[in-house]
């Protein structure tokens, strides 16, 4: 039984995967059971402070990878791949905050209950992202030509983002929501922070289980997260096919985003130029694959520096250009 802990799973021993999942579970339990036990509303300053804690944790975890895994036989660094993947995933996730805020606004979920729904959403992301990453890495490792398809997809996605017009500020009911409403009993309004409640059926008087709008919001957000992962997972797989590095970078970025959500949702209108930076990053990552095949491999440290410079530059430029823009008081609701 003890020997199973050292069994190789997706490139790393089982004990490393279990240790990371236990660490994530501990963070979630502390986040949900202690920090958000009373469903209090996180202010912008508190949101930034909590997010800073998660960033420090993510950096320390990257340092542990640097110290524990060293370099691969081919001379590449798992730690550099982790940091590059972390910054890419973090940046792509920031752009998705606007969609999450629209979903909460559509279901009239007050800020006091939003954080709890987001934390529970991580539990689904831990599983769903793991499946997508393990499957994607396995396919790329077996059929390396698929990586060039990923690269082409990233370049086309980046170009599409550069050319796309700004979308409307309203969330439109989609097929998933119509399907849920058709096959689930849903209450007319929220019931505190509960996802399911028992209510009397008007016809029979029986007490039947009903979903609340908070549960619908959680399901739609997780469905949106799968769509977001279609962009972010290939982007990190274009950096490395090391499943452990891709997965840990993905999850650590998502953990921190939940803490940063309220600050970002309140300031989302000020990040106007971020989407252009994200588009450039996707084109750069995709182009790096073809460059490495035709010319020579790009230094991972250079790739990390370019990614951070583009993202940081766009954030600073956006905040400078929108310094005098009035803040939308309903942006986080």
Coordinates of C-alpha atoms in Angstrom, one line a residue:
X1 CA 0.0 0.0 0.0
X2 CA 2.8 2.4 0.9
X3 CA 4.5 1.7 -2.4
X4 CA 1.5 3.0 -4.2
X5 CA 2.4 6.5 -3.0
X6 CA 5.6 6.4 -5.1
X7 CA 3.8 5.0 -8.2
X8 CA 4.3 7.3 -11.2
X9 CA 1.1 9.1 -12.3
X10 CA 1.3 11.5 -15.2
X11 CA 5.0 12.1 -14.7
X12 CA 5.1 12.6 -10.9
X13 CA 4.7 10.2 -7.9
X14 CA 1.2 9.8 -6.5
X15 CA 2.2 11.4 -3.2
X16 CA 2.9 14.7 -4.9
X17 CA -0.6 14.8 -6.5
X18 CA -2.2 13.8 -3.2
X19 CA -0.2 16.4 -1.3
X20 CA -1.2 19.1 -3.7
X21 CA -4.9 18.2 -3.6
X22 CA -4.8 18.0 0.2
X23 CA -3.2 21.5 0.3
X24 CA -6.0 22.8 -2.0
X25 CA -8.7 21.2 0.2
X26 CA -7.1 22.8 3.3
X27 CA -7.1 26.3 1.6
X28 CA -10.7 25.9 0.6
X29 CA -11.8 24.7 4.0
X30 CA -10.1 27.7 5.6
X31 CA -11.5 30.0 3.0
X32 CA -15.1 28.8 3.2
X33 CA -15.2 27.7 6.9
X34 CA -13.3 30.6 8.5
X35 CA -12.8 33.6 6.3
X36 CA -16.3 33.5 4.8
X37 CA -18.2 31.7 7.6
X38 CA -20.6 34.6 8.1
X39 CA -21.2 35.4 4.4
X40 CA -19.8 38.9 4.9
X41 CA -19.2 41.2 2.0
X42 CA -15.6 41.6 1.0
X43 CA -14.5 45.1 0.4
X44 CA -12.1 46.1 -2.3
X45 CA -9.2 46.6 0.2
X46 CA -9.9 43.3 1.9
X47 CA -10.2 41.6 -1.4
X48 CA -6.8 42.9 -2.5
X49 CA -5.2 41.8 0.8
X50 CA -6.6 38.3 0.6
X51 CA -5.6 38.0 -3.0
X52 CA -2.0 39.1 -2.1
X53 CA -1.9 36.2 0.4
X54 CA -2.9 33.8 -2.4
X55 CA -0.2 35.3 -4.7
X56 CA 2.4 34.8 -2.0
X57 CA 1.3 31.2 -1.5
X58 CA 1.5 30.6 -5.3
X59 CA 5.0 32.1 -5.4
X60 CA 6.1 30.0 -2.5
X61 CA 4.7 26.9 -4.2
X62 CA 6.7 27.9 -7.3
X63 CA 9.8 28.2 -5.1
X64 CA 9.1 24.7 -3.8
X65 CA 9.0 23.4 -7.3
X66 CA 12.2 25.1 -8.1
X67 CA 13.9 23.6 -5.1
X68 CA 12.3 20.2 -5.2
X69 CA 12.3 19.4 -9.0
X70 CA 15.4 21.2 -10.2
X71 CA 15.9 20.9 -13.9
X72 CA 14.7 18.3 -16.3
X73 CA 17.2 16.1 -18.2
X74 CA 16.8 18.4 -21.3
X75 CA 17.8 21.4 -19.2
X76 CA 14.4 23.0 -19.0
X77 CA 13.0 24.3 -15.7
X78 CA 9.7 23.1 -14.3
X79 CA 9.6 26.2 -12.0
X80 CA 9.9 28.6 -15.0
X81 CA 7.1 26.7 -16.8
X82 CA 5.0 26.9 -13.6
X83 CA 5.4 30.7 -13.3
X84 CA 4.8 31.3 -17.0
X85 CA 1.6 29.1 -16.8
X86 CA 0.5 30.8 -13.6
X87 CA 0.7 34.3 -15.1
X88 CA -1.0 33.3 -18.3
X89 CA -3.9 31.5 -16.4
X90 CA -4.1 34.4 -14.0
X91 CA -4.3 36.9 -16.8
X92 CA -6.9 35.0 -18.8
X93 CA -9.0 34.5 -15.6
X94 CA -9.0 38.2 -14.9
X95 CA -10.7 38.8 -18.3
X96 CA -13.5 36.3 -17.3
X97 CA -14.5 38.2 -14.1
X98 CA -16.8 40.4 -16.2
X99 CA -18.8 37.3 -17.4
X100 CA -19.0 36.0 -13.8
X101 CA -20.2 39.4 -12.6
X102 CA -22.9 39.5 -15.3
X103 CA -24.1 36.0 -14.2
X104 CA -24.4 37.1 -10.6
X105 CA -26.3 40.2 -11.6
X106 CA -28.7 38.3 -13.8
X107 CA -29.6 36.0 -10.9
X108 CA -29.8 38.9 -8.5
X109 CA -27.2 37.3 -6.2
X110 CA -26.1 39.8 -3.5
X111 CA -22.3 40.1 -2.9
X112 CA -22.7 38.4 0.5
X113 CA -23.5 35.1 -1.2
X114 CA -21.2 35.5 -4.3
X115 CA -18.0 34.6 -2.6
X116 CA -19.4 31.3 -1.2
X117 CA -20.6 30.3 -4.6
X118 CA -17.2 31.1 -6.1
X119 CA -15.4 29.0 -3.6
X120 CA -17.7 26.0 -4.2
X121 CA -17.1 26.6 -7.9
X122 CA -13.4 25.8 -7.3
X123 CA -14.3 22.3 -6.2
X124 CA -15.8 21.6 -9.6
X125 CA -12.9 23.4 -11.4
X126 CA -10.3 21.2 -9.5
X127 CA -12.0 18.1 -11.0
X128 CA -12.9 19.4 -14.5
X129 CA -9.6 21.1 -15.2
X130 CA -7.8 18.0 -14.0
X131 CA -9.7 15.9 -16.6
X132 CA -9.1 18.4 -19.4
X133 CA -5.4 18.8 -18.6
X134 CA -4.6 15.1 -18.2
X135 CA -6.4 14.3 -21.4
X136 CA -4.8 17.2 -23.3
X137 CA -1.3 16.5 -22.1
X138 CA -1.7 12.8 -22.8
X139 CA -2.8 13.5 -26.4
X140 CA 0.0 16.0 -27.0
X141 CA 2.6 13.6 -25.6
X142 CA 1.3 10.8 -27.8
X143 CA 0.7 12.8 -31.0
X144 CA 3.1 15.8 -30.9
X145 CA 1.5 17.3 -34.1
X146 CA -1.6 18.2 -32.0
X147 CA 0.5 20.8 -30.3
X148 CA 0.7 22.7 -33.6
X149 CA -3.1 22.6 -33.8
X150 CA -3.2 24.1 -30.3
X151 CA -0.8 26.8 -31.5
X152 CA -2.9 27.6 -34.5
X153 CA -6.0 27.7 -32.3
X154 CA -4.3 30.2 -29.9
X155 CA -3.2 32.4 -32.8
X156 CA -6.7 32.5 -34.3
X157 CA -8.2 33.1 -30.9
X158 CA -5.9 36.0 -30.3
X159 CA -6.6 37.5 -33.6
X160 CA -10.3 37.1 -33.0
X161 CA -10.0 38.9 -29.6
X162 CA -8.1 41.7 -31.3
X163 CA -10.8 42.2 -33.9
X164 CA -13.9 41.5 -31.7
X165 CA -16.2 44.4 -30.7
X166 CA -17.1 44.9 -27.1
X167 CA -20.0 42.7 -26.1
X168 CA -23.1 44.0 -24.4
X169 CA -23.4 44.4 -20.7
X170 CA -26.3 42.0 -20.2
X171 CA -26.2 38.3 -19.7
X172 CA -28.5 36.5 -22.1
X173 CA -30.3 33.3 -21.1
X174 CA -28.6 30.4 -23.0
X175 CA -29.6 26.8 -23.8
X176 CA -28.1 25.5 -20.6
X177 CA -30.2 27.8 -18.4
X178 CA -33.3 26.9 -20.4
X179 CA -32.5 23.2 -20.0
X180 CA -32.0 23.6 -16.2
X181 CA -35.3 25.4 -15.8
X182 CA -37.1 22.8 -17.8
X183 CA -35.9 19.8 -15.8
X184 CA -35.4 21.3 -12.3
X185 CA -37.8 22.7 -9.8
X186 CA -36.5 26.2 -9.1
X187 CA -37.6 28.6 -6.4
X188 CA -38.7 32.1 -7.3
X189 CA -36.1 33.8 -5.1
X190 CA -33.0 33.2 -3.1
X191 CA -33.0 31.4 0.3
X192 CA -30.0 32.8 1.9
X193 CA -26.8 31.0 1.0
X194 CA -28.6 27.7 0.4
X195 CA -28.4 25.9 -3.0
X196 CA -31.3 23.5 -2.3
X197 CA -34.4 23.9 -0.2
X198 CA -37.6 21.9 0.3
X199 CA -40.9 23.5 -0.6
X200 CA -44.5 22.4 -0.8
X201 CA -45.7 21.4 -4.2
X202 CA -48.9 23.6 -4.9
X203 CA -50.8 20.7 -6.5
X204 CA -50.1 17.9 -3.9
X205 CA -48.8 19.7 -0.9
X206 CA -45.8 17.4 -0.8
X207 CA -42.4 18.8 0.3
X208 CA -40.1 18.5 -2.7
X209 CA -36.5 19.5 -3.2
X210 CA -36.1 22.7 -5.2
X211 CA -33.0 24.4 -6.6
X212 CA -32.4 28.1 -5.8
X213 CA -31.2 30.7 -8.2
X214 CA -27.8 30.5 -6.4
X215 CA -27.4 26.9 -7.5
X216 CA -28.3 27.9 -11.1
X217 CA -25.7 30.7 -11.0
X218 CA -23.1 28.2 -9.7
X219 CA -23.9 25.7 -12.5
X220 CA -23.7 28.4 -15.2
X221 CA -20.4 29.8 -13.8
X222 CA -18.8 26.3 -13.9
X223 CA -20.1 25.8 -17.4
X224 CA -18.5 29.1 -18.3
X225 CA -15.3 28.0 -16.6
X226 CA -15.1 25.0 -19.0
X227 CA -15.4 27.4 -21.9
X228 CA -12.7 29.6 -20.4
X229 CA -10.5 26.5 -20.0
X230 CA -10.7 25.8 -23.8
X231 CA -8.5 28.9 -24.2
X232 CA -6.3 28.7 -21.1
X233 CA -5.4 24.9 -21.1
X234 CA -4.0 24.9 -24.6
X235 CA -2.1 28.1 -23.8
X236 CA -0.3 26.4 -20.9
X237 CA 0.1 23.1 -22.8
X238 CA 1.9 25.2 -25.4
X239 CA 4.4 26.1 -22.6
X240 CA 4.8 22.6 -21.2
X241 CA 3.1 19.2 -21.4
X242 CA 4.1 18.4 -17.8
X243 CA 0.7 17.6 -16.4
X244 CA 1.7 18.3 -12.8
X245 CA 3.0 21.8 -13.7
X246 CA 0.1 22.6 -15.9
X247 CA -2.5 21.5 -13.3
X248 CA -0.9 23.2 -10.3
X249 CA -0.4 26.5 -12.2
X250 CA -4.0 26.4 -13.3
X251 CA -5.5 25.7 -9.9
X252 CA -3.2 28.1 -8.0
X253 CA -4.3 30.9 -10.3
X254 CA -8.0 30.0 -9.9
X255 CA -7.7 29.9 -6.1
X256 CA -6.3 33.5 -6.1
X257 CA -8.9 34.8 -8.5
X258 CA -11.8 34.0 -6.2
X259 CA -10.2 36.2 -3.6
X260 CA -9.5 39.0 -6.1
X261 CA -13.0 38.8 -7.6
X262 CA -14.7 41.6 -5.7
X263 CA -11.9 44.1 -6.3
X264 CA -11.8 43.3 -10.0
X265 CA -15.6 43.3 -10.4
X266 CA -15.7 46.8 -8.9
X267 CA -12.9 48.0 -11.2
X268 CA -13.7 45.9 -14.3
X269 CA -14.4 49.0 -16.5
X270 CA -10.9 50.2 -15.9
X271 CA -9.2 47.2 -17.5
X272 CA -10.3 48.2 -21.0
X273 CA -6.9 47.3 -22.7
X274 CA -6.4 44.0 -20.9
X275 CA -8.2 42.0 -23.6
X276 CA -5.8 43.3 -26.2
X277 CA -2.8 42.2 -24.1
X278 CA -4.3 38.8 -23.6
X279 CA -4.8 38.5 -27.3
X280 CA -1.2 39.4 -27.9
X281 CA -0.1 36.8 -25.3
X282 CA -2.1 34.1 -27.0
X283 CA -0.6 35.0 -30.4
X284 CA 2.9 35.1 -28.9
X285 CA 2.5 31.7 -27.2
X286 CA 1.1 30.1 -30.3
X287 CA 3.8 31.7 -32.5
X288 CA 6.5 30.5 -30.1
X289 CA 5.6 26.9 -31.0
X290 CA 6.1 27.4 -34.7
X291 CA 9.2 29.5 -34.1
X292 CA 10.7 26.7 -32.0
X293 CA 10.1 24.3 -34.8
X294 CA 11.4 26.4 -37.7
X295 CA 14.1 28.5 -36.0
X296 CA 15.0 27.4 -32.5
X297 CA 13.5 27.0 -29.1
X298 CA 12.6 30.2 -27.3
X299 CA 14.3 30.7 -23.9
X300 CA 11.6 29.9 -21.2
X301 CA 12.9 32.9 -19.1
X302 CA 12.3 35.2 -22.1
X303 CA 8.8 33.8 -22.7
X304 CA 8.0 34.5 -19.0
X305 CA 9.4 38.0 -19.2
X306 CA 7.5 38.8 -22.4
X307 CA 4.2 37.5 -21.0
X308 CA 4.6 39.4 -17.7
X309 CA 5.6 42.6 -19.5
X310 CA 2.6 42.5 -21.9
X311 CA 0.1 41.9 -19.2
X312 CA 1.6 44.3 -16.6
X313 CA 2.0 47.0 -19.2
X314 CA -1.7 46.7 -20.3
X315 CA -2.9 46.9 -16.7
X316 CA -0.8 50.0 -15.9
X317 CA -1.8 51.6 -19.2
X318 CA -5.5 50.8 -18.6
X319 CA -5.5 52.2 -15.1
X320 CA -3.7 55.4 -16.3
X321 CA -6.1 55.9 -19.3
X322 CA -9.2 55.4 -17.1
X323 CA -8.0 57.3 -14.0
X324 CA -10.8 59.9 -14.4
X325 CA -13.5 57.5 -15.4
X326 CA -16.4 57.3 -12.8
X327 CA -16.8 53.9 -11.2
X328 CA -20.0 51.9 -11.8
X329 CA -21.5 51.4 -8.3
X330 CA -23.3 48.2 -9.5
X331 CA -20.3 46.6 -11.2
X332 CA -19.8 44.1 -8.4
X333 CA -23.4 43.2 -7.9

